[in-house]
Amino acid sequence: MKVVAFNGSPKAKGNTYHAIRMVADELEKEGIEVEIVHVGNQLIRGCLACNGCARNQNEKCVIPGDQVNEWIQKMKEADGIILGSPTYYSAIAGTMKSFLDRAFYVASVNGGLFRHKVGAAVVADRRAGGIPVYNQLNNFINYSEMVMPTSNYWHVAYGTEPGEVAQDEEGKQIMRVLGKNMAWLMKVLEAGKPMVDEPAAEEKVFTHFIR
């Protein structure tokens, strides 16, 4: 089994990376491969809402010149996905948000590419803005019919300078427990597939309130 983790921080080895790494350590102890992809230092345009990905049905965003389509395929092939972001001003780091908007839109209009994969959000924070970022990341997971492991508190670790999250003992435990629970959930789902039929996907219903 494999997990792909996306680091939305501009700093390759900042606190977001260290938080993801704590989760990854527990997954790897259980024999699960983890690949960490650095997103936050890339130039990624936001979604154009052009619906080209829906018309083409090729699992690709039509915007050229970046790695988004490559990352979409990594997510499709993985058994689990971790979305990690720092608290950047008021929300998810901008590059990460652009990537997630495009990747999850492509997935949703191409048959639900991430449906029933295990997905978890991880946030690094300096002080108090981590919960809104955590909720935003979880919105992508919830919307895509993914399955979410939990920990013993929200998945937020605190620190300012790179590596300071290692001094947040509660944060370290949160990430450790999350990693253990994510590994367990992935194994349970894999073991149950031969015995329990997956529910059929339903076509999305859209209700419009302005007529």
PDB file of C-alpha atoms in Angstrom:
ATOM      1  CA  MET A   1       0.000   0.000   0.000  1.00  0.00           C
ATOM      2  CA  LYS A   2       1.083   3.563  -0.624  1.00  0.00           C
ATOM      3  CA  VAL A   3       0.319   7.032   0.702  1.00  0.00           C
ATOM      4  CA  VAL A   4       1.145  10.239  -1.150  1.00  0.00           C
ATOM      5  CA  ALA A   5       1.472  13.346   1.031  1.00  0.00           C
ATOM      6  CA  PHE A   6       1.397  16.904  -0.280  1.00  0.00           C
ATOM      7  CA  ASN A   7       3.380  19.581   1.533  1.00  0.00           C
ATOM      8  CA  GLY A   8       1.799  22.962   0.836  1.00  0.00           C
ATOM      9  CA  SER A   9       4.453  24.975   2.642  1.00  0.00           C
ATOM     10  CA  PRO A  10       6.822  27.238   0.683  1.00  0.00           C
ATOM     11  CA  LYS A  11       9.591  25.777   2.885  1.00  0.00           C
ATOM     12  CA  ALA A  12      10.570  22.264   1.859  1.00  0.00           C
ATOM     13  CA  LYS A  13      11.614  21.277   5.394  1.00  0.00           C
ATOM     14  CA  GLY A  14       9.410  23.625   7.410  1.00  0.00           C
ATOM     15  CA  ASN A  15       7.033  22.610  10.184  1.00  0.00           C
ATOM     16  CA  THR A  16       4.410  21.281   7.755  1.00  0.00           C
ATOM     17  CA  TYR A  17       6.953  18.811   6.439  1.00  0.00           C
ATOM     18  CA  HIS A  18       7.939  17.772   9.964  1.00  0.00           C
ATOM     19  CA  ALA A  19       4.281  17.221  10.922  1.00  0.00           C
ATOM     20  CA  ILE A  20       3.721  15.104   7.801  1.00  0.00           C
ATOM     21  CA  ARG A  21       6.926  13.227   8.543  1.00  0.00           C
ATOM     22  CA  MET A  22       5.654  12.276  12.007  1.00  0.00           C
ATOM     23  CA  VAL A  23       2.562  10.700  10.436  1.00  0.00           C
ATOM     24  CA  ALA A  24       4.661   9.070   7.717  1.00  0.00           C
ATOM     25  CA  ASP A  25       6.974   7.463  10.277  1.00  0.00           C
ATOM     26  CA  GLU A  26       4.057   5.537  11.780  1.00  0.00           C
ATOM     27  CA  LEU A  27       2.756   4.500   8.363  1.00  0.00           C
ATOM     28  CA  GLU A  28       6.164   3.230   7.333  1.00  0.00           C
ATOM     29  CA  LYS A  29       6.436   1.198  10.540  1.00  0.00           C
ATOM     30  CA  GLU A  30       3.337  -0.643   9.284  1.00  0.00           C
ATOM     31  CA  GLY A  31       4.901  -1.361   5.907  1.00  0.00           C
ATOM     32  CA  ILE A  32       3.097   1.417   4.031  1.00  0.00           C
ATOM     33  CA  GLU A  33       5.168   3.368   1.519  1.00  0.00           C
ATOM     34  CA  VAL A  34       4.980   7.169   1.814  1.00  0.00           C
ATOM     35  CA  GLU A  35       5.959   9.717  -0.837  1.00  0.00           C
ATOM     36  CA  ILE A  36       6.071  13.386   0.172  1.00  0.00           C
ATOM     37  CA  VAL A  37       5.515  15.856  -2.675  1.00  0.00           C
ATOM     38  CA  HIS A  38       6.553  19.481  -2.204  1.00  0.00           C
ATOM     39  CA  VAL A  39       3.816  21.695  -3.666  1.00  0.00           C
ATOM     40  CA  GLY A  40       4.345  25.000  -1.894  1.00  0.00           C
ATOM     41  CA  ASN A  41       7.395  26.127  -3.857  1.00  0.00           C
ATOM     42  CA  GLN A  42       5.761  25.665  -7.279  1.00  0.00           C
ATOM     43  CA  LEU A  43       4.024  28.163  -9.574  1.00  0.00           C
ATOM     44  CA  ILE A  44       0.476  26.868  -9.912  1.00  0.00           C
ATOM     45  CA  ARG A  45      -2.408  28.813 -11.405  1.00  0.00           C
ATOM     46  CA  GLY A  46      -5.838  28.588  -9.851  1.00  0.00           C
ATOM     47  CA  CYS A  47      -8.792  26.795 -11.426  1.00  0.00           C
ATOM     48  CA  LEU A  48     -10.340  28.681 -14.364  1.00  0.00           C
ATOM     49  CA  ALA A  49     -13.768  27.039 -13.969  1.00  0.00           C
ATOM     50  CA  CYS A  50     -13.639  26.347 -17.712  1.00  0.00           C
ATOM     51  CA  ASN A  51     -15.040  22.792 -17.352  1.00  0.00           C
ATOM     52  CA  GLY A  52     -12.472  21.523 -19.847  1.00  0.00           C
ATOM     53  CA  CYS A  53     -11.683  18.577 -17.563  1.00  0.00           C
ATOM     54  CA  ALA A  54     -15.369  17.621 -17.542  1.00  0.00           C
ATOM     55  CA  ARG A  55     -15.707  17.852 -21.318  1.00  0.00           C
ATOM     56  CA  ASN A  56     -12.492  15.992 -22.113  1.00  0.00           C
ATOM     57  CA  GLN A  57     -12.923  13.165 -19.574  1.00  0.00           C
ATOM     58  CA  ASN A  58      -9.199  12.428 -19.649  1.00  0.00           C
ATOM     59  CA  GLU A  59      -8.433  12.941 -15.941  1.00  0.00           C
ATOM     60  CA  LYS A  60      -6.467  16.079 -16.771  1.00  0.00           C
ATOM     61  CA  CYS A  61      -6.673  19.805 -16.103  1.00  0.00           C
ATOM     62  CA  VAL A  62      -6.357  21.807 -19.330  1.00  0.00           C
ATOM     63  CA  ILE A  63      -3.948  24.359 -17.805  1.00  0.00           C
ATOM     64  CA  PRO A  64      -0.437  23.513 -19.077  1.00  0.00           C
ATOM     65  CA  GLY A  65       3.003  24.069 -17.669  1.00  0.00           C
ATOM     66  CA  ASP A  66       2.916  22.611 -14.155  1.00  0.00           C
ATOM     67  CA  GLN A  67       2.829  19.266 -12.340  1.00  0.00           C
ATOM     68  CA  VAL A  68      -0.840  19.192 -11.351  1.00  0.00           C
ATOM     69  CA  ASN A  69      -1.793  16.412 -13.787  1.00  0.00           C
ATOM     70  CA  GLU A  70       1.156  14.309 -12.664  1.00  0.00           C
ATOM     71  CA  TRP A  71       0.098  14.751  -9.041  1.00  0.00           C
ATOM     72  CA  ILE A  72      -3.515  13.849  -9.858  1.00  0.00           C
ATOM     73  CA  GLN A  73      -2.310  10.494 -11.167  1.00  0.00           C
ATOM     74  CA  LYS A  74      -0.192   9.959  -8.062  1.00  0.00           C
ATOM     75  CA  MET A  75      -3.322  10.527  -5.970  1.00  0.00           C
ATOM     76  CA  LYS A  76      -5.364   8.183  -8.158  1.00  0.00           C
ATOM     77  CA  GLU A  77      -2.812   5.394  -7.792  1.00  0.00           C
ATOM     78  CA  ALA A  78      -2.307   5.821  -4.033  1.00  0.00           C
ATOM     79  CA  ASP A  79      -4.308   4.066  -1.335  1.00  0.00           C
ATOM     80  CA  GLY A  80      -4.113   7.060   0.992  1.00  0.00           C
ATOM     81  CA  ILE A  81      -3.616  10.804   0.664  1.00  0.00           C
ATOM     82  CA  ILE A  82      -2.318  13.349   3.188  1.00  0.00           C
ATOM     83  CA  LEU A  83      -2.962  17.051   2.626  1.00  0.00           C
ATOM     84  CA  GLY A  84      -0.575  19.249   4.621  1.00  0.00           C
ATOM     85  CA  SER A  85      -0.534  23.029   4.800  1.00  0.00           C
ATOM     86  CA  PRO A  86       0.819  25.765   7.030  1.00  0.00           C
ATOM     87  CA  THR A  87      -1.476  28.483   8.271  1.00  0.00           C
ATOM     88  CA  TYR A  88      -0.586  31.138   5.741  1.00  0.00           C
ATOM     89  CA  TYR A  89      -2.063  34.524   6.661  1.00  0.00           C
ATOM     90  CA  SER A  90      -5.759  33.585   6.947  1.00  0.00           C
ATOM     91  CA  ALA A  91      -6.042  30.214   5.258  1.00  0.00           C
ATOM     92  CA  ILE A  92      -4.420  27.438   3.235  1.00  0.00           C
ATOM     93  CA  ALA A  93      -1.225  28.500   1.493  1.00  0.00           C
ATOM     94  CA  GLY A  94      -2.185  29.906  -1.933  1.00  0.00           C
ATOM     95  CA  THR A  95      -0.274  27.455  -4.108  1.00  0.00           C
ATOM     96  CA  MET A  96      -1.738  24.515  -2.200  1.00  0.00           C
ATOM     97  CA  LYS A  97      -5.257  25.908  -2.586  1.00  0.00           C
ATOM     98  CA  SER A  98      -4.783  26.325  -6.352  1.00  0.00           C
ATOM     99  CA  PHE A  99      -3.534  22.753  -6.627  1.00  0.00           C
ATOM    100  CA  LEU A 100      -6.343  21.293  -4.543  1.00  0.00           C
ATOM    101  CA  ASP A 101      -9.067  23.204  -6.387  1.00  0.00           C
ATOM    102  CA  ARG A 102      -7.851  21.860  -9.711  1.00  0.00           C
ATOM    103  CA  ALA A 103      -7.007  18.324  -8.619  1.00  0.00           C
ATOM    104  CA  PHE A 104     -10.235  17.671  -6.762  1.00  0.00           C
ATOM    105  CA  TYR A 105     -12.369  19.242  -9.475  1.00  0.00           C
ATOM    106  CA  VAL A 106     -10.741  17.018 -12.097  1.00  0.00           C
ATOM    107  CA  ALA A 107     -11.288  14.005  -9.835  1.00  0.00           C
ATOM    108  CA  SER A 108     -14.934  14.811  -9.181  1.00  0.00           C
ATOM    109  CA  VAL A 109     -15.917  15.195 -12.856  1.00  0.00           C
ATOM    110  CA  ASN A 110     -13.935  12.155 -14.005  1.00  0.00           C
ATOM    111  CA  GLY A 111     -15.742   9.452 -12.094  1.00  0.00           C
ATOM    112  CA  GLY A 112     -14.625  10.272  -8.549  1.00  0.00           C
ATOM    113  CA  LEU A 113     -10.949   9.360  -8.773  1.00  0.00           C
ATOM    114  CA  PHE A 114     -10.344   9.639  -5.013  1.00  0.00           C
ATOM    115  CA  ARG A 115     -13.583   7.998  -3.867  1.00  0.00           C
ATOM    116  CA  HIS A 116     -13.116   5.713  -0.823  1.00  0.00           C
ATOM    117  CA  LYS A 117      -9.398   6.408  -0.535  1.00  0.00           C
ATOM    118  CA  VAL A 118      -8.180   7.170   2.983  1.00  0.00           C
ATOM    119  CA  GLY A 119      -7.504  10.892   3.365  1.00  0.00           C
ATOM    120  CA  ALA A 120      -6.151  12.991   6.233  1.00  0.00           C
ATOM    121  CA  ALA A 121      -5.380  16.672   6.766  1.00  0.00           C
ATOM    122  CA  VAL A 122      -2.327  17.942   8.666  1.00  0.00           C
ATOM    123  CA  VAL A 123      -1.679  21.569   9.631  1.00  0.00           C
ATOM    124  CA  ALA A 124       1.308  23.465  11.002  1.00  0.00           C
ATOM    125  CA  ASP A 125       0.543  26.678  12.834  1.00  0.00           C
ATOM    126  CA  ARG A 126       2.312  29.438  14.708  1.00  0.00           C
ATOM    127  CA  ARG A 127      -0.514  30.287  17.074  1.00  0.00           C
ATOM    128  CA  ALA A 128      -4.296  30.084  16.519  1.00  0.00           C
ATOM    129  CA  GLY A 129      -5.213  29.969  12.831  1.00  0.00           C
ATOM    130  CA  GLY A 130      -4.800  26.246  12.301  1.00  0.00           C
ATOM    131  CA  ILE A 131      -8.405  25.134  12.802  1.00  0.00           C
ATOM    132  CA  PRO A 132      -9.813  27.105   9.811  1.00  0.00           C
ATOM    133  CA  VAL A 133      -7.038  25.639   7.641  1.00  0.00           C
ATOM    134  CA  TYR A 134      -7.749  22.148   8.999  1.00  0.00           C
ATOM    135  CA  ASN A 135     -11.440  22.562   8.194  1.00  0.00           C
ATOM    136  CA  GLN A 136     -10.683  23.792   4.671  1.00  0.00           C
ATOM    137  CA  LEU A 137      -8.482  20.792   3.937  1.00  0.00           C
ATOM    138  CA  ASN A 138     -11.115  18.436   5.329  1.00  0.00           C
ATOM    139  CA  ASN A 139     -13.706  19.961   3.001  1.00  0.00           C
ATOM    140  CA  PHE A 140     -11.832  18.548   0.012  1.00  0.00           C
ATOM    141  CA  ILE A 141     -11.706  15.110   1.640  1.00  0.00           C
ATOM    142  CA  ASN A 142     -15.372  15.133   2.632  1.00  0.00           C
ATOM    143  CA  TYR A 143     -16.604  16.321  -0.753  1.00  0.00           C
ATOM    144  CA  SER A 144     -14.793  13.457  -2.505  1.00  0.00           C
ATOM    145  CA  GLU A 145     -16.348  10.576  -0.521  1.00  0.00           C
ATOM    146  CA  MET A 146     -12.986   9.743   0.989  1.00  0.00           C
ATOM    147  CA  VAL A 147     -12.611   7.946   4.326  1.00  0.00           C
ATOM    148  CA  MET A 148     -11.011   9.877   7.170  1.00  0.00           C
ATOM    149  CA  PRO A 149      -8.884   8.547  10.034  1.00  0.00           C
ATOM    150  CA  THR A 150      -8.812  10.550  13.246  1.00  0.00           C
ATOM    151  CA  SER A 151      -6.491  11.260  16.148  1.00  0.00           C
ATOM    152  CA  ASN A 152      -7.068  12.331  19.752  1.00  0.00           C
ATOM    153  CA  TYR A 153      -7.342  16.035  18.841  1.00  0.00           C
ATOM    154  CA  TRP A 154      -7.400  18.179  15.712  1.00  0.00           C
ATOM    155  CA  HIS A 155      -4.436  17.486  13.444  1.00  0.00           C
ATOM    156  CA  VAL A 156      -2.533  20.702  14.183  1.00  0.00           C
ATOM    157  CA  ALA A 157       1.042  21.051  15.440  1.00  0.00           C
ATOM    158  CA  TYR A 158       2.576  24.312  16.642  1.00  0.00           C
ATOM    159  CA  GLY A 159       5.878  25.999  15.869  1.00  0.00           C
ATOM    160  CA  THR A 160       7.379  29.025  14.123  1.00  0.00           C
ATOM    161  CA  GLU A 161      10.899  28.166  13.033  1.00  0.00           C
ATOM    162  CA  PRO A 162      11.428  24.977  10.978  1.00  0.00           C
ATOM    163  CA  GLY A 163      11.501  21.945  13.249  1.00  0.00           C
ATOM    164  CA  GLU A 164       9.930  23.641  16.270  1.00  0.00           C
ATOM    165  CA  VAL A 165       6.891  21.355  16.052  1.00  0.00           C
ATOM    166  CA  ALA A 166       9.199  18.688  17.484  1.00  0.00           C
ATOM    167  CA  GLN A 167       8.902  20.579  20.797  1.00  0.00           C
ATOM    168  CA  ASP A 168       5.087  20.389  20.737  1.00  0.00           C
ATOM    169  CA  GLU A 169       4.620  17.167  22.700  1.00  0.00           C
ATOM    170  CA  GLU A 170       0.845  17.090  22.245  1.00  0.00           C
ATOM    171  CA  GLY A 171       1.193  17.843  18.551  1.00  0.00           C
ATOM    172  CA  LYS A 172       3.690  15.002  18.194  1.00  0.00           C
ATOM    173  CA  GLN A 173       1.274  12.613  19.859  1.00  0.00           C
ATOM    174  CA  ILE A 174      -1.565  13.798  17.611  1.00  0.00           C
ATOM    175  CA  MET A 175       0.480  13.039  14.490  1.00  0.00           C
ATOM    176  CA  ARG A 176       1.702   9.733  15.893  1.00  0.00           C
ATOM    177  CA  VAL A 177      -1.818   8.551  16.719  1.00  0.00           C
ATOM    178  CA  LEU A 178      -3.065   9.767  13.345  1.00  0.00           C
ATOM    179  CA  GLY A 179      -0.387   7.748  11.572  1.00  0.00           C
ATOM    180  CA  LYS A 180      -1.264   4.602  13.521  1.00  0.00           C
ATOM    181  CA  ASN A 181      -4.988   5.024  12.930  1.00  0.00           C
ATOM    182  CA  MET A 182      -4.486   5.781   9.243  1.00  0.00           C
ATOM    183  CA  ALA A 183      -2.401   2.621   8.779  1.00  0.00           C
ATOM    184  CA  TRP A 184      -5.008   0.552  10.634  1.00  0.00           C
ATOM    185  CA  LEU A 185      -7.881   1.993   8.604  1.00  0.00           C
ATOM    186  CA  MET A 186      -6.104   1.378   5.303  1.00  0.00           C
ATOM    187  CA  LYS A 187      -5.458  -2.239   6.259  1.00  0.00           C
ATOM    188  CA  VAL A 188      -9.030  -2.788   7.421  1.00  0.00           C
ATOM    189  CA  LEU A 189     -10.424  -1.404   4.174  1.00  0.00           C
ATOM    190  CA  GLU A 190      -8.042  -3.504   2.099  1.00  0.00           C
ATOM    191  CA  ALA A 191      -8.911  -6.671   4.033  1.00  0.00           C
ATOM    192  CA  GLY A 192     -12.634  -6.026   3.742  1.00  0.00           C
ATOM    193  CA  LYS A 193     -12.778  -5.441  -0.011  1.00  0.00           C
ATOM    194  CA  PRO A 194     -13.130  -9.135  -0.938  1.00  0.00           C
ATOM    195  CA  MET A 195     -15.934  -9.608   1.576  1.00  0.00           C
ATOM    196  CA  VAL A 196     -17.991  -6.396   1.447  1.00  0.00           C
ATOM    197  CA  ASP A 197     -19.293  -4.870  -1.779  1.00  0.00           C
ATOM    198  CA  GLU A 198     -18.439  -1.233  -2.332  1.00  0.00           C
ATOM    199  CA  PRO A 199     -21.566   0.969  -2.529  1.00  0.00           C
ATOM    200  CA  ALA A 200     -22.315   2.109  -6.053  1.00  0.00           C
ATOM    201  CA  ALA A 201     -21.501   5.706  -6.866  1.00  0.00           C
ATOM    202  CA  GLU A 202     -24.430   8.036  -7.421  1.00  0.00           C
ATOM    203  CA  GLU A 203     -24.522  10.776 -10.011  1.00  0.00           C
ATOM    204  CA  LYS A 204     -24.169  14.157  -8.328  1.00  0.00           C
ATOM    205  CA  VAL A 205     -27.414  16.077  -7.863  1.00  0.00           C
ATOM    206  CA  PHE A 206     -27.227  19.872  -8.108  1.00  0.00           C
ATOM    207  CA  THR A 207     -29.961  22.003  -6.587  1.00  0.00           C
ATOM    208  CA  HIS A 208     -30.132  25.634  -7.679  1.00  0.00           C
ATOM    209  CA  PHE A 209     -31.932  28.120  -5.445  1.00  0.00           C
ATOM    210  CA  ILE A 210     -32.130  30.982  -7.926  1.00  0.00           C
ATOM    211  CA  ARG A 211     -34.637  30.280 -10.711  1.00  0.00           C
TER     212      ARG A 211
END
